[in-house]
Amino acid sequence: MPKFEPDARLVADSYPVTELPLCQLRLMDDARFPWLVLIPRRLNVSEVFELDASAQQQLWREATAVGRAMLGALGGDKLNIASLGNVVAQLHVHVIVRRREDAAWPAPVWGHGQAEAYDLDGLADMRARILAEVEGLDLASGQ
Amino acid sequence: MPKFEPDARLVADSYPVTELPLCQLRLMDDARFPWLVLIPRRLNVSEVFELDASAQQQLWREATAVGRAMLGALGGDKLNIASLGNVVAQLHVHVIVRRREDAAWPAPVWGHGQAEAYDLDGLADMRARILAEVEGLDLASGQ
């Protein structure tokens, strides 16, 4: 039976953080923004509407709850939540904590300048903060 | 009691189309893209997580269903669904039918070039197509 694998371009641009009930949670390798990506562990799904109704709810529940927790933990001015997929067809949802002083504000982050890779300490710190926040969430759904 | 009003900048950039159970559905005045905006009729809400859980579900249900219907009706290659709000704080969700040959592909549409206003025939045609699609949707929720 084919197994879920994140798209190779998402793997190249991001680090795995943890597994949520529905989604693999990854951190984009761009220290300019706290930028997470949630990928439902489903095969051959490109659009949200291709998930069944309960998985659609779970996807948005996970994205919204993780975003809320990260905004609270890190501080910030606005959440950006988006399913685009014009480049990588595998369904994924971006969750980004935006700040008025960040590198792209008020523009969206996509295609804005060059990513700044995390150093190892910065990556470990951000990963630990995300894990601490996600652990406190109630995301159970039976998915 | 204060009444819901769409933000003045959204009013300036878009046309009202219809009222969904939760959201006012508007069409952005940019004929380059079939670009809808859904605004929950709630006061003083900026983030999705500020809605109660059932309204959150309803918001995504409306955005996903309207997007699916428009993608089917108009043809296209990808839906973009996004809650950004870096410029207009009032909570709103963008639903855009993207095509590989459109003016911004594969980049996001925000901030890309200059909007091309609809002429009256084009506007009437697009509005009629949206209404025809939305009428067929089951979006009831008790919201």
GROMACS .gro file of C-alpha atoms in nm:
model
  286
    1MET     CA    1   0.000   0.000   0.000
    2PRO     CA    2   0.149   0.339  -0.093
    3LYS     CA    3   0.262   0.536   0.208
    4PHE     CA    4   0.231   0.907   0.273
    5GLU     CA    5   0.547   1.102   0.197
    6PRO     CA    6   0.576   1.479   0.204
    7ASP     CA    7   0.655   1.631  -0.134
    8ALA     CA    8   1.029   1.650  -0.206
    9ARG     CA    9   1.018   2.030  -0.243
   10LEU     CA   10   0.852   2.071   0.097
   11VAL     CA   11   1.112   1.838   0.245
   12ALA     CA   12   1.390   2.046   0.091
   13ASP     CA   13   1.250   2.375   0.226
   14SER     CA   14   1.136   2.273   0.574
   15TYR     CA   15   1.209   2.059   0.882
   16PRO     CA   16   0.972   1.802   1.033
   17VAL     CA   17   0.851   1.903   1.380
   18THR     CA   18   0.584   1.654   1.485
   19GLU     CA   19   0.278   1.461   1.374
   20LEU     CA   20  -0.064   1.605   1.451
   21PRO     CA   21  -0.375   1.382   1.432
   22LEU     CA   22  -0.419   1.455   1.061
   23CYS     CA   23  -0.114   1.651   0.948
   24GLN     CA   24   0.259   1.637   0.947
   25LEU     CA   25   0.373   1.966   1.102
   26ARG     CA   26   0.685   2.119   0.948
   27LEU     CA   27   0.884   2.439   1.002
   28MET     CA   28   0.991   2.633   0.693
   29ASP     CA   29   1.365   2.696   0.694
   30ASP     CA   30   1.330   3.074   0.694
   31ALA     CA   31   1.421   3.243   1.019
   32ARG     CA   32   1.266   3.573   0.903
   33PHE     CA   33   0.918   3.443   0.989
   34PRO     CA   34   0.772   3.182   1.227
   35TRP     CA   35   0.633   2.985   0.932
   36LEU     CA   36   0.473   2.642   0.971
   37VAL     CA   37   0.334   2.408   0.711
   38LEU     CA   38   0.072   2.142   0.781
   39ILE     CA   39   0.051   1.851   0.536
   40PRO     CA   40  -0.242   1.610   0.571
   41ARG     CA   41  -0.113   1.252   0.563
   42ARG     CA   42  -0.330   1.160   0.268
   43LEU     CA   43  -0.232   1.036  -0.075
   44ASN     CA   44  -0.304   1.221  -0.397
   45VAL     CA   45  -0.487   1.515  -0.244
   46SER     CA   46  -0.432   1.861  -0.381
   47GLU     CA   47  -0.741   2.058  -0.284
   48VAL     CA   48  -0.904   2.092   0.057
   49PHE     CA   49  -1.235   1.979  -0.092
   50GLU     CA   50  -1.079   1.647  -0.190
   51LEU     CA   51  -1.063   1.555   0.178
   52ASP     CA   52  -1.379   1.413   0.332
   53ALA     CA   53  -1.583   1.655   0.542
   54SER     CA   54  -1.441   1.546   0.877
   55ALA     CA   55  -1.082   1.566   0.753
   56GLN     CA   56  -1.151   1.914   0.614
   57GLN     CA   57  -1.270   2.022   0.959
   58GLN     CA   58  -0.969   1.860   1.121
   59LEU     CA   59  -0.726   2.030   0.882
   60TRP     CA   60  -0.862   2.376   0.960
   61ARG     CA   61  -0.889   2.291   1.330
   62GLU     CA   62  -0.522   2.196   1.340
   63ALA     CA   63  -0.410   2.498   1.138
   64THR     CA   64  -0.616   2.742   1.344
   65ALA     CA   65  -0.521   2.596   1.683
   66VAL     CA   66  -0.149   2.572   1.603
   67GLY     CA   67  -0.154   2.926   1.467
   68ARG     CA   68  -0.335   3.063   1.770
   69ALA     CA   69  -0.089   2.893   2.005
   70MET     CA   70   0.216   3.017   1.815
   71LEU     CA   71   0.083   3.371   1.794
   72GLY     CA   72   0.029   3.365   2.169
   73ALA     CA   73   0.367   3.210   2.246
   74LEU     CA   74   0.584   3.415   2.014
   75GLY     CA   75   0.389   3.737   2.003
   76GLY     CA   76   0.288   3.886   1.672
   77ASP     CA   77   0.034   4.103   1.501
   78LYS     CA   78  -0.151   3.872   1.262
   79LEU     CA   79  -0.184   3.513   1.157
   80ASN     CA   80  -0.169   3.426   0.791
   81ILE     CA   81  -0.336   3.093   0.707
   82ALA     CA   82  -0.333   2.982   0.345
   83SER     CA   83  -0.377   2.687   0.115
   84LEU     CA   84  -0.218   2.788  -0.215
   85GLY     CA   85  -0.034   2.499  -0.383
   86ASN     CA   86   0.046   2.668  -0.711
   87VAL     CA   87   0.401   2.530  -0.701
   88VAL     CA   88   0.370   2.216  -0.487
   89ALA     CA   89   0.047   2.035  -0.570
   90GLN     CA   90   0.041   1.815  -0.256
   91LEU     CA   91  -0.217   1.971  -0.022
   92HIS     CA   92  -0.049   2.180   0.246
   93VAL     CA   93  -0.155   2.475   0.462
   94HIS     CA   94   0.076   2.760   0.555
   95VAL     CA   95   0.044   2.907   0.905
   96ILE     CA   96   0.262   3.213   0.956
   97VAL     CA   97   0.297   3.449   1.251
   98ARG     CA   98   0.334   3.796   1.106
   99ARG     CA   99   0.477   4.105   1.270
  100ARG     CA  100   0.456   4.465   1.162
  101GLU     CA  101   0.832   4.484   1.160
  102ASP     CA  102   0.895   4.159   0.970
  103ALA     CA  103   1.079   4.143   0.638
  104ALA     CA  104   0.768   4.134   0.417
  105TRP     CA  105   0.495   4.318   0.611
  106PRO     CA  106   0.229   4.395   0.500
  107ALA     CA  107   0.289   4.185   0.188
  108PRO     CA  108   0.247   3.807   0.195
  109VAL     CA  109   0.566   3.611   0.261
  110TRP     CA  110   0.566   3.398  -0.053
  111GLY     CA  111   0.829   3.498  -0.305
  112HIS     CA  112   0.945   3.785  -0.088
  113GLY     CA  113   1.326   3.815  -0.091
  114GLN     CA  114   1.554   3.531   0.004
  115ALA     CA  115   1.492   3.284   0.283
  116GLU     CA  116   1.734   3.306   0.575
  117ALA     CA  117   1.818   2.956   0.692
  118TYR     CA  118   1.807   2.882   1.066
  119ASP     CA  119   2.136   2.813   1.241
  120LEU     CA  120   2.131   2.498   1.454
  121ASP     CA  121   2.064   2.680   1.781
  122GLY     CA  122   1.787   2.885   1.631
  123LEU     CA  123   1.628   2.578   1.478
  124ALA     CA  124   1.647   2.379   1.803
  125ASP     CA  125   1.497   2.669   1.995
  126MET     CA  126   1.209   2.722   1.754
  127ARG     CA  127   1.136   2.352   1.733
  128ALA     CA  128   1.125   2.326   2.113
  129ARG     CA  129   0.887   2.621   2.134
  130ILE     CA  130   0.655   2.474   1.875
  131LEU     CA  131   0.654   2.134   2.045
  132ALA     CA  132   0.581   2.292   2.383
  133GLU     CA  133   0.281   2.474   2.234
  134VAL     CA  134   0.147   2.184   2.032
  135GLU     CA  135   0.164   1.948   2.330
  136GLY     CA  136  -0.090   2.164   2.511
  137LEU     CA  137  -0.346   2.153   2.232
  138ASP     CA  138  -0.651   1.930   2.222
  139LEU     CA  139  -0.657   1.824   1.859
  140ALA     CA  140  -0.802   1.477   1.895
  141SER     CA  141  -1.060   1.390   1.635
  142GLY     CA  142  -1.030   1.023   1.556
  143GLN     CA  143  -0.867   1.110   1.222
  144MET     CA  144  -2.668   4.756   1.878
  145PRO     CA  145  -2.374   4.793   1.638
  146LYS     CA  146  -2.440   4.639   1.299
  147PHE     CA  147  -2.201   4.445   1.079
  148GLU     CA  148  -2.048   4.653   0.802
  149PRO     CA  149  -1.777   4.536   0.565
  150ASP     CA  150  -1.452   4.730   0.601
  151ALA     CA  151  -1.439   5.041   0.382
  152ARG     CA  152  -1.131   4.919   0.195
  153LEU     CA  153  -1.302   4.590   0.108
  154VAL     CA  154  -1.607   4.786  -0.007
  155ALA     CA  155  -1.385   5.002  -0.227
  156ASP     CA  156  -1.212   4.703  -0.388
  157SER     CA  157  -1.501   4.461  -0.434
  158TYR     CA  158  -1.870   4.418  -0.519
  159PRO     CA  159  -2.128   4.251  -0.296
  160VAL     CA  160  -2.266   3.930  -0.449
  161THR     CA  161  -2.484   3.762  -0.188
  162GLU     CA  162  -2.516   3.666   0.176
  163LEU     CA  163  -2.414   3.314   0.281
  164PRO     CA  164  -2.526   3.174   0.618
  165LEU     CA  165  -2.223   3.323   0.794
  166CYS     CA  166  -2.045   3.543   0.543
  167GLN     CA  167  -2.102   3.827   0.306
  168LEU     CA  168  -1.974   3.706  -0.031
  169ARG     CA  169  -1.801   3.971  -0.241
  170LEU     CA  170  -1.623   3.974  -0.580
  171MET     CA  171  -1.292   4.156  -0.601
  172ASP     CA  172  -1.293   4.412  -0.882
  173ASP     CA  173  -1.007   4.249  -1.071
  174ALA     CA  174  -1.106   4.073  -1.393
  175ARG     CA  175  -0.764   3.904  -1.416
  176PHE     CA  176  -0.871   3.645  -1.157
  177PRO     CA  177  -1.202   3.497  -1.037
  178TRP     CA  178  -1.138   3.629  -0.686
  179LEU     CA  179  -1.397   3.611  -0.410
  180VAL     CA  180  -1.383   3.739  -0.056
  181LEU     CA  181  -1.594   3.601   0.231
  182ILE     CA  182  -1.646   3.825   0.532
  183PRO     CA  183  -1.811   3.674   0.842
  184ARG     CA  184  -2.089   3.904   0.964
  185ARG     CA  185  -1.936   3.940   1.307
  186LEU     CA  186  -1.817   4.251   1.486
  187ASN     CA  187  -1.458   4.310   1.592
  188VAL     CA  188  -1.318   3.982   1.469
  189SER     CA  189  -0.976   3.975   1.307
  190GLU     CA  190  -0.851   3.620   1.350
  191VAL     CA  191  -1.028   3.295   1.263
  192PHE     CA  192  -0.972   3.172   1.620
  193GLU     CA  193  -1.176   3.464   1.754
  194LEU     CA  194  -1.487   3.302   1.608
  195ASP     CA  195  -1.652   3.031   1.817
  196ALA     CA  196  -1.581   2.674   1.706
  197SER     CA  197  -1.899   2.631   1.505
  198ALA     CA  198  -1.850   2.961   1.323
  199GLN     CA  199  -1.492   2.863   1.242
  200GLN     CA  200  -1.621   2.542   1.086
  201GLN     CA  201  -1.887   2.734   0.897
  202LEU     CA  202  -1.636   2.987   0.764
  203TRP     CA  203  -1.411   2.718   0.618
  204ARG     CA  204  -1.714   2.521   0.496
  205GLU     CA  205  -1.841   2.824   0.304
  206ALA     CA  206  -1.497   2.911   0.164
  207THR     CA  207  -1.422   2.555   0.057
  208ALA     CA  208  -1.764   2.488  -0.095
  209VAL     CA  209  -1.780   2.818  -0.283
  210GLY     CA  210  -1.426   2.762  -0.410
  211ARG     CA  211  -1.500   2.410  -0.524
  212ALA     CA  212  -1.812   2.523  -0.708
  213MET     CA  213  -1.635   2.811  -0.880
  214LEU     CA  214  -1.339   2.595  -0.982
  215GLY     CA  215  -1.584   2.348  -1.132
  216ALA     CA  216  -1.793   2.610  -1.306
  217LEU     CA  217  -1.516   2.829  -1.445
  218GLY     CA  218  -1.243   2.573  -1.491
  219GLY     CA  219  -0.902   2.631  -1.344
  220ASP     CA  220  -0.597   2.459  -1.211
  221LYS     CA  221  -0.589   2.540  -0.839
  222LEU     CA  222  -0.784   2.702  -0.562
  223ASN     CA  223  -0.610   2.950  -0.337
  224ILE     CA  224  -0.781   2.993   0.001
  225ALA     CA  225  -0.628   3.238   0.245
  226SER     CA  226  -0.692   3.441   0.556
  227LEU     CA  227  -0.422   3.709   0.562
  228GLY     CA  228  -0.551   4.043   0.690
  229ASN     CA  229  -0.221   4.226   0.710
  230VAL     CA  230  -0.378   4.534   0.551
  231VAL     CA  231  -0.748   4.504   0.639
  232ALA     CA  232  -0.786   4.376   0.994
  233GLN     CA  233  -1.153   4.275   0.960
  234LEU     CA  234  -1.157   3.896   0.922
  235HIS     CA  235  -1.200   3.794   0.560
  236VAL     CA  236  -1.107   3.489   0.354
  237HIS     CA  237  -0.987   3.506  -0.004
  238VAL     CA  238  -1.101   3.233  -0.245
  239ILE     CA  239  -0.934   3.257  -0.584
  240VAL     CA  240  -0.957   3.033  -0.889
  241ARG     CA  241  -0.606   3.016  -1.033
  242ARG     CA  242  -0.502   2.918  -1.384
  243ARG     CA  243  -0.160   2.832  -1.516
  244GLU     CA  244  -0.195   3.108  -1.772
  245ASP     CA  245  -0.320   3.378  -1.534
  246ALA     CA  246  -0.139   3.708  -1.479
  247ALA     CA  247   0.038   3.605  -1.157
  248TRP     CA  248   0.085   3.226  -1.181
  249PRO     CA  249   0.250   3.062  -0.993
  250ALA     CA  250   0.289   3.357  -0.755
  251PRO     CA  251   0.008   3.458  -0.520
  252VAL     CA  252  -0.223   3.730  -0.653
  253TRP     CA  253  -0.176   3.983  -0.372
  254GLY     CA  254   0.029   4.282  -0.472
  255HIS     CA  255   0.084   4.144  -0.820
  256GLY     CA  256   0.060   4.417  -1.084
  257GLN     CA  257  -0.245   4.638  -1.122
  258ALA     CA  258  -0.604   4.524  -1.084
  259GLU     CA  259  -0.809   4.532  -1.404
  260ALA     CA  260  -1.157   4.656  -1.322
  261TYR     CA  261  -1.454   4.465  -1.464
  262ASP     CA  262  -1.662   4.633  -1.729
  263LEU     CA  263  -2.037   4.626  -1.661
  264ASP     CA  264  -2.107   4.326  -1.884
  265GLY     CA  265  -1.819   4.129  -1.739
  266LEU     CA  266  -1.928   4.210  -1.388
  267ALA     CA  267  -2.290   4.113  -1.453
  268ASP     CA  268  -2.180   3.788  -1.614
  269MET     CA  269  -1.945   3.690  -1.334
  270ARG     CA  270  -2.197   3.782  -1.067
  271ALA     CA  271  -2.464   3.570  -1.238
  272ARG     CA  272  -2.227   3.274  -1.260
  273ILE     CA  273  -2.137   3.299  -0.893
  274LEU     CA  274  -2.502   3.326  -0.789
  275ALA     CA  275  -2.593   3.024  -1.001
  276GLU     CA  276  -2.324   2.819  -0.832
  277VAL     CA  277  -2.390   2.935  -0.478
  278GLU     CA  278  -2.763   2.867  -0.508
  279GLY     CA  279  -2.685   2.499  -0.557
  280LEU     CA  280  -2.478   2.468  -0.240
  281ASP     CA  281  -2.599   2.326   0.090
  282LEU     CA  282  -2.438   2.564   0.337
  283ALA     CA  283  -2.702   2.561   0.608
  284SER     CA  284  -2.563   2.551   0.957
  285GLY     CA  285  -2.790   2.746   1.183
  286GLN     CA  286  -2.533   3.024   1.198
   0.00000   0.00000   0.00000
